[in-house]
Structure formats: structure tokens, C-alpha cells
CSV table of C-alpha atoms and ligand atoms in Angstrom, one decimal:
chain,number,residue,atom,x,y,z
A,18,MET,CA,-63.0,1.1,54.2
A,19,ARG,CA,-60.9,3.2,51.0
A,20,ARG,CA,-60.8,2.1,47.9
A,21,GLY,CA,-57.4,0.5,46.1
A,22,PRO,CA,-56.1,2.4,43.4
A,23,ARG,CA,-57.7,0.9,40.6
A,24,GLU,CA,-60.7,0.4,41.7
A,25,PRO,CA,-63.4,1.9,40.8
A,26,ASP,CA,-65.5,4.1,42.3
A,27,TRP,CA,-69.0,1.3,43.3
A,28,GLY,CA,-70.7,3.8,45.0
A,29,ALA,CA,-70.6,5.9,41.7
A,30,TRP,CA,-71.5,3.2,39.0
A,31,LEU,CA,-74.5,2.3,41.8
A,32,ARG,CA,-75.7,6.1,41.4
A,33,SER,CA,-75.2,6.4,38.0
A,34,TRP,CA,-77.6,3.1,37.1
A,35,ASP,CA,-80.4,4.5,39.5
A,36,GLU,CA,-80.1,7.7,36.8
A,37,GLN,CA,-80.5,5.4,33.9
A,38,GLN,CA,-83.2,3.3,35.1
A,39,GLU,CA,-85.2,6.3,36.5
A,40,SER,CA,-84.4,7.9,33.0
A,41,PHE,CA,-87.3,5.6,31.5
A,42,ASN,CA,-89.8,5.1,34.9
A,43,PRO,CA,-89.3,7.7,36.0
A,44,SER,CA,-91.8,7.2,39.3
A,45,ARG,CA,-89.7,4.3,40.2
A,46,GLU,CA,-89.1,5.7,43.6
A,47,ARG,CA,-92.5,6.2,44.2
A,48,ARG,CA,-92.8,2.2,42.8
A,49,PHE,CA,-90.0,0.9,45.8
A,50,GLU,CA,-92.2,2.9,48.2
A,51,ALA,CA,-95.1,1.6,48.1
A,52,MET,CA,-93.5,-2.0,47.8
A,53,LEU,CA,-91.6,-1.1,50.9
A,54,ASP,CA,-95.1,-0.3,52.3
A,55,VAL,CA,-96.4,-3.2,51.8
A,56,VAL,CA,-93.8,-6.1,53.6
A,57,ASP,CA,-93.8,-2.4,56.1
A,58,ALA,CA,-97.2,-2.6,57.4
A,59,THR,CA,-97.9,-7.0,57.1
A,60,GLN,CA,-94.4,-8.5,57.9
A,61,PRO,CA,-92.2,-8.9,61.0
A,62,ALA,CA,-89.1,-6.8,61.6
A,63,ALA,CA,-86.6,-9.3,61.8
A,64,LEU,CA,-88.1,-10.3,58.2
A,65,ARG,CA,-86.1,-12.2,55.9
A,66,VAL,CA,-86.3,-10.9,52.2
A,67,LEU,CA,-85.4,-12.4,48.5
A,68,ASP,CA,-84.9,-10.2,45.1
A,69,LEU,CA,-85.1,-10.9,42.2
A,70,GLY,CA,-83.4,-10.5,39.9
A,71,CYS,CA,-81.9,-7.5,41.6
A,72,GLY,CA,-78.5,-6.1,40.2
A,73,PRO,CA,-77.0,-3.9,42.0
A,74,GLY,CA,-79.2,-3.4,44.9
A,75,SER,CA,-81.2,-0.6,43.9
A,76,LEU,CA,-84.5,-1.9,46.6
A,77,THR,CA,-82.6,-4.1,49.0
A,78,ALA,CA,-80.5,-0.8,50.1
A,79,ARG,CA,-84.1,1.0,50.5
A,80,LEU,CA,-85.0,-1.7,52.3
A,81,LEU,CA,-82.7,-2.3,54.8
A,82,ASP,CA,-82.1,0.8,55.5
A,83,ARG,CA,-85.9,1.3,55.9
A,84,LEU,CA,-86.4,-1.9,57.8
A,85,PRO,CA,-83.2,-2.0,60.0
A,86,ARG,CA,-83.3,-5.4,61.3
A,87,ALA,CA,-84.5,-6.8,58.1
A,88,ARG,CA,-82.4,-9.4,55.9
A,89,SER,CA,-82.1,-9.7,52.1
A,90,THR,CA,-81.3,-12.3,49.8
A,91,ALA,CA,-79.8,-10.4,46.6
A,92,VAL,CA,-80.4,-12.6,43.3
A,93,ASP,CA,-79.2,-11.8,39.7
A,94,PHE,CA,-77.1,-14.4,37.1
A,95,ASP,CA,-75.3,-11.3,35.7
A,96,PRO,CA,-71.7,-11.8,37.9
A,97,VAL,CA,-70.2,-7.5,36.8
A,98,ILE,CA,-74.0,-6.5,38.9
A,99,LEU,CA,-73.8,-8.6,41.2
A,100,ARG,CA,-69.9,-7.3,41.6
A,101,VAL,CA,-71.2,-3.7,41.7
A,102,GLY,CA,-74.2,-4.2,44.2
A,103,GLN,CA,-71.3,-5.4,46.1
A,104,GLY,CA,-68.6,-2.5,46.4
A,105,ALA,CA,-71.3,-0.4,46.4
A,106,LEU,CA,-73.2,-1.7,49.7
A,107,ARG,CA,-70.3,-2.6,51.8
A,108,ARG,CA,-72.0,-0.6,54.5
A,109,LEU,CA,-75.3,-3.1,54.3
A,110,ASN,CA,-73.1,-6.7,53.0
A,111,SER,CA,-73.2,-8.3,56.6
A,112,ARG,CA,-77.2,-8.4,56.5
A,113,ILE,CA,-77.5,-8.9,52.1
A,114,THR,CA,-76.9,-12.7,51.1
A,115,TRP,CA,-75.7,-12.2,46.9
A,116,ILE,CA,-76.6,-15.2,44.8
A,117,GLU,CA,-75.4,-15.5,41.2
A,118,ALA,CA,-78.6,-17.8,39.7
A,119,ASP,CA,-80.8,-18.0,37.1
A,120,ILE,CA,-84.1,-17.3,38.6
A,121,GLY,CA,-85.5,-19.0,35.2
A,122,SER,CA,-83.5,-22.1,35.2
A,123,HIS,CA,-85.5,-25.2,36.9
A,124,ALA,CA,-83.4,-26.0,39.8
A,125,TRP,CA,-81.7,-22.3,41.0
A,126,ALA,CA,-84.0,-22.9,45.0
A,127,ARG,CA,-84.1,-26.3,45.0
A,128,GLY,CA,-83.0,-27.2,47.8
A,129,TRP,CA,-83.8,-24.4,49.8
A,130,PRO,CA,-86.4,-25.3,52.5
A,131,PRO,CA,-90.2,-24.4,52.0
A,132,GLY,CA,-91.1,-21.5,54.1
A,133,ARG,CA,-87.6,-19.4,54.3
A,134,PHE,CA,-88.4,-15.9,52.8
A,135,HIS,CA,-91.3,-13.3,54.5
A,136,ALA,CA,-91.7,-11.5,51.3
A,137,ALA,CA,-90.0,-12.0,48.3
A,138,VAL,CA,-89.8,-8.8,46.0
A,139,SER,CA,-88.9,-7.7,42.5
A,140,THR,CA,-88.5,-4.5,40.5
A,141,THR,CA,-88.0,-4.4,36.4
A,142,ALA,CA,-86.9,-7.4,35.9
A,143,LEU,CA,-89.2,-10.3,35.6
A,144,HIS,CA,-90.6,-9.6,32.2
A,145,TRP,CA,-87.3,-11.1,30.8
A,146,LEU,CA,-88.7,-14.8,31.8
A,147,SER,CA,-90.4,-16.4,29.1
A,148,PRO,CA,-94.5,-17.6,30.6
A,149,GLU,CA,-93.3,-20.7,31.4
A,150,ALA,CA,-90.4,-20.0,33.0
A,151,LEU,CA,-92.3,-16.1,34.9
A,152,ARG,CA,-95.4,-19.6,35.6
A,153,ARG,CA,-92.4,-21.8,37.5
A,154,LEU,CA,-90.7,-18.8,39.6
A,155,HIS,CA,-94.7,-18.3,41.1
A,156,ARG,CA,-94.6,-21.4,41.8
A,157,THR,CA,-91.2,-21.9,43.2
A,158,VAL,CA,-91.6,-18.6,45.2
A,159,ALA,CA,-95.3,-20.0,47.0
A,160,ARG,CA,-92.7,-22.4,48.5
A,161,LEU,CA,-90.4,-20.7,49.5
A,162,LEU,CA,-92.2,-18.3,51.1
A,163,ARG,CA,-94.1,-18.2,54.9
A,164,PRO,CA,-97.7,-18.4,55.4
A,165,ASP,CA,-99.0,-14.9,55.2
A,166,GLY,CA,-96.0,-13.8,53.6
A,167,VAL,CA,-95.9,-11.4,50.8
A,168,PHE,CA,-95.0,-11.5,46.8
A,169,LEU,CA,-94.7,-8.3,45.2
A,170,ASN,CA,-93.5,-7.6,41.1
A,171,GLY,CA,-92.8,-4.2,40.0
A,172,ASP,CA,-92.2,-3.6,36.4
A,173,TYR,CA,-94.6,-2.2,33.0
A,174,LEU,CA,-97.5,-5.0,33.4
A,175,PRO,CA,-99.4,-4.0,30.2
A,176,TRP,CA,-103.5,-4.1,29.6
A,177,ASP,CA,-103.6,-7.8,27.1
A,178,GLY,CA,-105.3,-6.8,23.3
A,179,ARG,CA,-108.7,-6.6,24.6
A,180,ASP,CA,-107.8,-3.6,26.2
A,181,ALA,CA,-105.1,-2.0,23.3
A,182,GLY,CA,-107.4,1.3,24.2
A,183,LEU,CA,-106.3,1.7,27.2
A,184,GLY,CA,-102.8,1.1,26.6
A,185,GLN,CA,-103.5,3.4,23.4
A,186,ILE,CA,-105.1,6.8,26.4
A,187,ALA,CA,-101.9,5.4,28.8
A,188,GLU,CA,-99.0,5.9,26.5
A,189,ALA,CA,-100.7,8.5,25.4
A,190,VAL,CA,-100.3,10.1,29.1
A,191,ARG,CA,-97.0,9.7,29.4
A,192,ARG,CA,-95.6,11.7,26.6
A,193,SER,CA,-98.0,14.4,27.4
A,194,LYS,CA,-96.7,13.9,31.2
A,195,TYR,CA,-92.7,12.9,30.5
A,196,GLY,CA,-92.1,14.2,27.2
A,197,ARG,CA,-89.5,12.4,24.6
A,198,LEU,CA,-88.3,9.6,27.8
A,199,ASP,CA,-85.4,7.1,27.0
A,200,SER,CA,-86.8,3.8,26.1
A,201,GLU,CA,-85.4,1.3,28.4
A,202,TRP,CA,-82.5,0.5,26.0
A,203,THR,CA,-81.1,3.5,25.7
A,204,GLY,CA,-79.7,5.0,29.4
A,205,TRP,CA,-79.2,1.5,29.8
A,206,HIS,CA,-77.0,0.2,26.6
A,207,LEU,CA,-74.6,3.9,27.4
A,208,TRP,CA,-74.1,2.2,31.3
A,209,TRP,CA,-72.6,-1.0,30.0
A,210,LYS,CA,-70.5,0.6,27.4
A,211,ARG,CA,-69.1,3.1,29.7
A,212,LEU,CA,-69.0,0.3,32.7
A,213,GLY,CA,-67.1,-2.1,30.1
A,214,ARG,CA,-63.9,0.6,30.9
A,215,GLU,CA,-63.1,-0.1,34.1
A,216,PRO,CA,-59.9,-1.9,33.8
A,217,MET,CA,-60.5,-4.1,37.2
A,218,LEU,CA,-64.5,-5.1,35.8
A,219,ARG,CA,-62.4,-6.4,32.5
A,220,PRO,CA,-62.3,-10.4,33.2
A,221,LEU,CA,-65.9,-10.5,34.6
A,222,LEU,CA,-66.8,-8.2,32.3
A,223,ARG,CA,-65.3,-11.3,29.4
A,224,GLU,CA,-66.6,-13.4,31.6
A,225,ARG,CA,-70.4,-12.1,31.2
A,226,GLU,CA,-70.3,-12.0,27.5
A,227,SER,CA,-69.5,-15.7,26.9
A,228,ARG,CA,-72.4,-16.2,29.1
A,229,PHE,CA,-74.6,-14.3,27.6
A,230,ALA,CA,-74.0,-14.7,24.4
A,231,HIS,CA,-77.4,-16.6,23.8
A,232,HIS,CA,-79.6,-14.2,25.9
A,233,ARG,CA,-81.6,-11.9,23.1
A,234,GLY,CA,-82.5,-9.6,25.2
A,235,SER,CA,-85.7,-9.8,27.1
A,236,SER,CA,-89.1,-11.6,26.2
A,237,PRO,CA,-92.4,-9.2,24.8
A,238,HIS,CA,-94.0,-7.8,28.2
A,239,LEU,CA,-97.1,-9.9,29.2
A,240,SER,CA,-99.5,-8.7,29.7
A,241,LEU,CA,-101.6,-8.0,33.6
A,242,ASP,CA,-103.3,-10.9,33.8
A,243,PHE,CA,-101.3,-13.4,32.4
A,244,HIS,CA,-99.5,-12.3,35.6
A,245,LEU,CA,-102.7,-11.8,37.9
A,246,ARG,CA,-104.0,-15.2,36.6
A,247,SER,CA,-100.2,-17.3,37.1
A,248,LEU,CA,-100.0,-16.2,40.1
A,249,ARG,CA,-103.3,-18.1,41.6
A,250,ARG,CA,-102.8,-21.1,39.9
A,251,ALA,CA,-99.5,-20.5,41.5
A,252,GLY,CA,-101.5,-21.4,45.4
A,253,PHE,CA,-101.4,-17.7,46.3
A,254,ARG,CA,-104.8,-15.6,47.2
A,255,ASP,CA,-105.0,-12.5,47.3
A,256,VAL,CA,-103.5,-11.2,44.5
A,257,GLY,CA,-104.2,-7.9,42.6
A,258,VAL,CA,-102.5,-4.4,42.1
A,259,VAL,CA,-101.7,-2.2,44.5
A,260,TRP,CA,-100.4,0.8,42.7
A,261,GLN,CA,-99.8,2.0,39.4
A,262,GLU,CA,-99.5,5.0,37.3
A,263,MET,CA,-100.7,3.8,33.9
A,264,GLU,CA,-98.8,0.4,32.4
A,265,ASN,CA,-96.4,0.6,35.5
A,266,ARG,CA,-97.3,-1.1,38.6
A,267,VAL,CA,-96.7,-3.3,41.5
A,268,VAL,CA,-99.0,-6.6,41.2
A,269,LEU,CA,-99.4,-7.8,45.0
A,270,ALA,CA,-100.1,-11.7,46.4
A,271,ARG,CA,-100.5,-13.0,49.5
A,272,LYS,CA,-99.6,-16.1,50.3
A,273,GLY,CA,-103.2,-18.7,51.5
A,274,SER,CA,-102.5,-19.2,55.1
A,275,LYS,CA,-104.4,-22.0,56.8
A,276,ARG,CA,-105.8,-19.5,60.0
A,277,ARG,CA,-107.9,-18.0,57.3
B,448,SAM,C1,-83.1,-3.5,34.6
B,448,SAM,S1,-82.3,-5.1,35.5
B,448,SAM,C2,-83.2,-3.9,37.2
B,448,SAM,C3,-82.5,-4.9,39.0
B,448,SAM,C4,-83.2,-3.7,39.3
B,448,SAM,N1,-84.3,-5.0,40.3
B,448,SAM,C5,-83.4,-2.7,39.9
B,448,SAM,O1,-84.6,-2.4,40.0
B,448,SAM,O2,-82.2,-1.3,39.3
B,448,SAM,C6,-83.1,-6.2,35.9
B,448,SAM,C7,-82.0,-7.4,36.3
B,448,SAM,O3,-82.4,-8.8,35.8
B,448,SAM,C8,-81.7,-9.6,35.5
B,448,SAM,N2,-82.0,-11.0,35.9
B,448,SAM,C9,-82.3,-11.4,33.6
B,448,SAM,N3,-82.6,-11.9,33.5
B,448,SAM,C10,-82.9,-12.9,34.8
B,448,SAM,C11,-83.1,-14.7,35.1
B,448,SAM,N4,-82.9,-15.4,34.8
B,448,SAM,N5,-82.6,-14.4,36.4
B,448,SAM,C12,-81.1,-13.7,37.8
B,448,SAM,N6,-81.4,-12.0,37.3
B,448,SAM,C13,-82.3,-12.1,36.1
B,448,SAM,C14,-81.0,-8.8,35.2
B,448,SAM,O4,-79.2,-9.3,34.8
B,448,SAM,C15,-80.7,-7.5,35.8
B,448,SAM,O5,-80.1,-7.2,36.8
């Protein structure tokens, strides 16, 4: 489909999004792949997936390209980032349901039937949630998954205070391997500043600004142990790390099945 004269080059915005995310997470693609390996090996071909904090759809796009019978429900609370995703992923939009909702709130999935999804996935997003909101989200995801459904969260999940020494070693390895990486926010701020110059997006950007005036940024990262405990409490059975590079990890949680 041809773009209108004032329409942003959505594909270019998605590519530069991916570049800025990789600037602080060079193993991002390997992390995506590890998550999709689990989904691919454990779920049926015609599966329904929930992508939480989907951004412009980077993970959803990789999932739908790899699994041609899959469908994704992609949720984010940012109207601008959703617009970028909708524009950039037109070729896949018949298999994506984009939903604007705050996954930290109480009500975002109210009324959704239980057992609706085979898998729920999330990358670099859940560190925005407070401890209470993350616990609530884990319970909601457990309800929305089918028996034997899987939840995969790829994020920076640090060791807790007891293992501060491990965290220091991880940081030293990261510095020696990758040199001086950008912080998460350097590329992110620049990307948003450049996107802000797109005339067609101005009304949505104004809406975003007023809506998120109260959002000061993400919470301090909750520890790996916090995530594992909260997932078990929410009713998941097989819970653990299935991929990691130092503190950059993928946590898998499988919903218990009555059959096992
Ligand atoms: C760093 S981006 C990652 C996006 C995408 N998952 C990726 O890996 O490229 C974090 C995303 O989480 C979304 N997000 C943060 N808090 C959220 C919330 N409470 N509800 C819905 N989305 C949220 C942000 O709007 C943003 O798009």
C-alpha cells in the first residue's frame, strides 16, 4: 500500500526503534529467538498469543513471521507507539489485534474469557510496573492462559541484594564485552524527540503527553526472585529462567494442567 504525502515512513520508524533498543541490549534478537523457541515447541500451530507492553510490535512481528498460523493480541498504553506499529506492520495486521490499555491497572482484561490464550509474552516492559501491579498482572495472565499455556518475560531481571556480588560481576562482564553501552534512556529519548517532528503524529503526541504526565518512568527493577515467587503464587507450576546473558533473562512460567 502506498503512503500518503504526509504519512510517516512507518517501516523506518520501526527499524530505528529496533536499533535504539539494541543499542542497550545487543542480545535482543537472541532473547526473542529463545522465547519463540519455547512457544514453537510447546504450543499448537494455530495459537493465540498475548504481547504485553508490545511497543511498535517488534516481538509480535517476529512471532507471526515464524509461526504463520499464529495470531497476536498486542497491548500497550501508548497511543503513539501503537500507531507506529499499526503503520509498520500492515502486512500482518489481519493477524494482530492492537489494544490500547494499561496492563498495570485493575480492569484492563475484565470481561475477557479465561483460557483465551496459548501464550503470553513480554519484552523490556514489565519493569514499568510496581510490585503490586506486577503481582496482579501475573494473576491475570494465569487466568487468561489455557491449561499448559506459557508465559515468557524477557527483561533485565537482576539478582537481589543478597547476591549483590554477582550483579557486580555481571556488570563488569557486560562492560568488558560490549564497552560503553548506551543507557536504556539515551536512544529512547532521542527516538521520541525525532518522532515528535512528524507533523501527522502531533495530535497523538499531544494526547500522549497529557495522558502520561503522571508517569515519571519505570519502577526500580524488581529482582529475579521477586518475579519467580510472584509467578508461583499466581498459580504457575514450572517457573524458571530458560535463557540468560548475565542479568538479561527470559523467565518461563507454565500454567499447571490438571492432566499432569
Ligand atoms: C521499552 S518498550 C518495549 C516494547 C517492546 N516490547 C519491545 O521489546 O520492543 C516498553 C513498552 O511498554 C509499554 N508499557 C509500559 N507500561 C505499560 C503499561 N502499564 N501498560 C501498557 N503498556 C505499558 C510502553 O508504552 C512501551 O511501549
